[in-house]
Short mmCIF file of C-alpha atoms in Angstrom, two decimals:
data_model
loop_
_atom_site.label_atom_id
_atom_site.label_comp_id
_atom_site.label_asym_id
_atom_site.label_seq_id
_atom_site.Cartn_x
_atom_site.Cartn_y
_atom_site.Cartn_z
CA MET A 17 7.74 -16.72 9.46
CA ASN A 18 8.04 -17.05 5.74
CA ASN A 19 7.87 -13.79 5.32
CA LEU A 20 9.61 -12.53 8.95
CA LEU A 21 13.05 -14.70 7.53
CA PRO A 22 13.72 -11.29 6.08
CA ILE A 23 13.01 -8.44 7.08
CA ILE A 24 14.97 -9.65 10.05
CA THR A 25 18.11 -11.02 8.02
CA GLY A 26 17.88 -7.01 6.14
CA PHE A 27 17.91 -5.97 10.23
CA VAL A 28 21.12 -8.36 10.76
CA LEU A 29 22.86 -6.44 8.38
CA ILE A 30 21.67 -3.16 8.58
CA TYR A 31 22.81 -3.18 12.38
CA ALA A 32 26.42 -4.84 11.45
CA LEU A 33 27.37 -2.06 9.34
CA LEU A 34 26.38 0.27 11.72
CA VAL A 35 28.19 -1.40 14.49
CA LEU A 36 30.71 -1.72 11.93
CA VAL A 37 31.25 2.39 10.91
CA GLY A 38 30.93 2.91 14.14
CA GLY A 39 34.31 2.14 15.51
CA ILE A 40 35.90 3.23 12.24
CA ILE A 41 34.13 6.63 13.49
CA GLY A 42 35.20 6.12 17.55
CA TYR A 43 38.22 5.15 15.69
CA VAL A 44 38.95 8.23 13.66
CA LYS A 45 37.12 10.69 16.09
CA ALA A 46 38.58 10.19 18.98
CA LYS A 47 41.53 8.17 18.27
CA SER A 48 39.73 4.91 20.15
CA GLN A 49 41.97 1.43 19.38
CA LYS A 50 39.25 -0.21 21.42
CA SER A 51 36.51 1.90 19.15
CA LEU A 52 38.43 0.51 16.72
CA ILE A 53 38.73 -3.74 17.06
CA SER A 54 35.17 -3.69 18.88
CA GLY A 55 33.76 -2.49 15.57
CA ILE A 56 35.22 -4.47 13.60
CA SER A 57 35.10 -7.96 15.36
CA SER A 58 31.95 -7.61 16.36
CA GLY A 59 30.29 -5.84 12.52
CA LEU A 60 32.63 -8.88 11.56
CA GLY A 61 30.85 -11.75 13.39
CA LEU A 62 27.09 -9.57 13.17
CA LEU A 63 28.00 -10.52 9.29
CA VAL A 64 28.74 -13.97 9.39
CA ALA A 65 25.60 -14.04 11.40
CA TRP A 66 23.73 -12.13 8.82
CA TRP A 67 25.50 -15.00 5.83
CA LEU A 68 23.85 -18.32 8.51
CA CYS A 69 20.61 -16.40 8.64
CA ARG A 70 20.48 -17.15 4.74
CA VAL A 71 22.18 -20.49 5.24
CA ILE A 72 20.77 -22.14 8.58
CA PRO A 73 18.37 -19.02 10.08
CA ILE A 74 18.35 -20.29 13.73
CA MET A 75 22.58 -20.76 14.16
CA GLY A 76 22.72 -16.87 11.91
CA LEU A 77 19.32 -15.30 14.56
CA GLY A 78 21.09 -17.12 17.84
CA LEU A 79 24.17 -15.07 17.70
CA ALA A 80 23.32 -12.31 16.32
CA THR A 81 20.68 -12.11 19.49
CA ILE A 82 24.09 -12.94 21.15
CA ILE A 83 25.94 -10.28 20.36
CA SER A 84 23.53 -7.92 19.87
CA LEU A 85 22.56 -8.54 23.63
CA LEU A 86 26.81 -8.30 24.67
CA LEU A 87 27.02 -5.36 23.19
CA PHE A 88 23.41 -3.58 24.65
CA ILE A 89 25.13 -5.10 28.23
CA VAL A 90 29.02 -2.98 26.92
CA PHE A 91 26.74 0.83 25.64
CA VAL A 92 25.58 0.98 29.70
CA ILE A 93 28.47 0.50 31.14
CA ARG A 94 29.78 3.25 28.74
CA LEU A 95 26.65 5.34 28.99
CA PHE A 96 27.08 4.78 32.96
CA ARG A 97 30.30 5.79 33.19
CA THR A 98 31.01 8.63 30.50
CA ARG A 99 27.39 10.28 30.88
CA ALA A 100 26.87 11.40 27.58
CA PHE A 101 24.08 10.04 25.29
CA MET A 102 26.45 10.07 22.23
CA PRO A 103 27.69 8.03 21.24
CA SER A 104 27.10 5.18 23.62
CA GLY A 105 22.95 5.84 24.82
CA MET A 106 22.21 6.18 21.16
CA MET A 107 24.20 2.69 20.40
CA MET A 108 22.90 1.25 23.83
CA VAL A 109 19.51 1.78 22.28
CA LEU A 110 20.00 0.05 19.11
CA SER A 111 21.77 -3.36 20.01
CA LEU A 112 18.23 -3.29 22.67
CA MET A 113 16.40 -3.32 19.81
CA ALA A 114 18.29 -5.52 17.89
CA THR A 115 17.84 -7.99 20.93
CA VAL A 116 15.05 -7.52 21.09
CA LEU A 117 13.47 -8.18 17.05
CA PHE A 118 16.69 -10.71 16.51
CA SER A 119 15.17 -12.68 20.13
CA VAL A 120 11.56 -12.51 18.53
CA GLY A 121 12.78 -13.46 15.30
CA LEU A 122 14.51 -16.98 16.47
CA LEU A 123 11.39 -17.56 18.45
CA ALA A 124 10.45 -17.59 15.04
CA ALA A 125 12.49 -20.43 14.07
CA GLU A 126 12.03 -22.17 16.12
CA GLY A 127 8.41 -21.82 15.78
CA PHE A 128 7.27 -20.76 19.25
CA LEU A 129 5.72 -17.96 17.46
CA GLN A 130 3.41 -19.88 14.83
#
């Protein structure tokens, strides 16, 4: 787990920044206040998770897993509603990958993967 935690913590930061910037871009391009609010709140939540990963890894990875799973669900709904892969489908795939990665990190941090 010692080698895995810094890598996953870095991915939490990258994912947080992508979500944050994505919300801002959604507002700029489509004037979507929903994108702005959800992007900023989710991005800030993931930044908190990133900080927690450095202090209390289990809590940080748990929070990151929950947020990425919720974002996955939101983007699945948006993809079915809009039928356009960009940006909903891309963010759905990214959120699914993040959820799996953060879940593996959480299991490893709790000692289930030795």
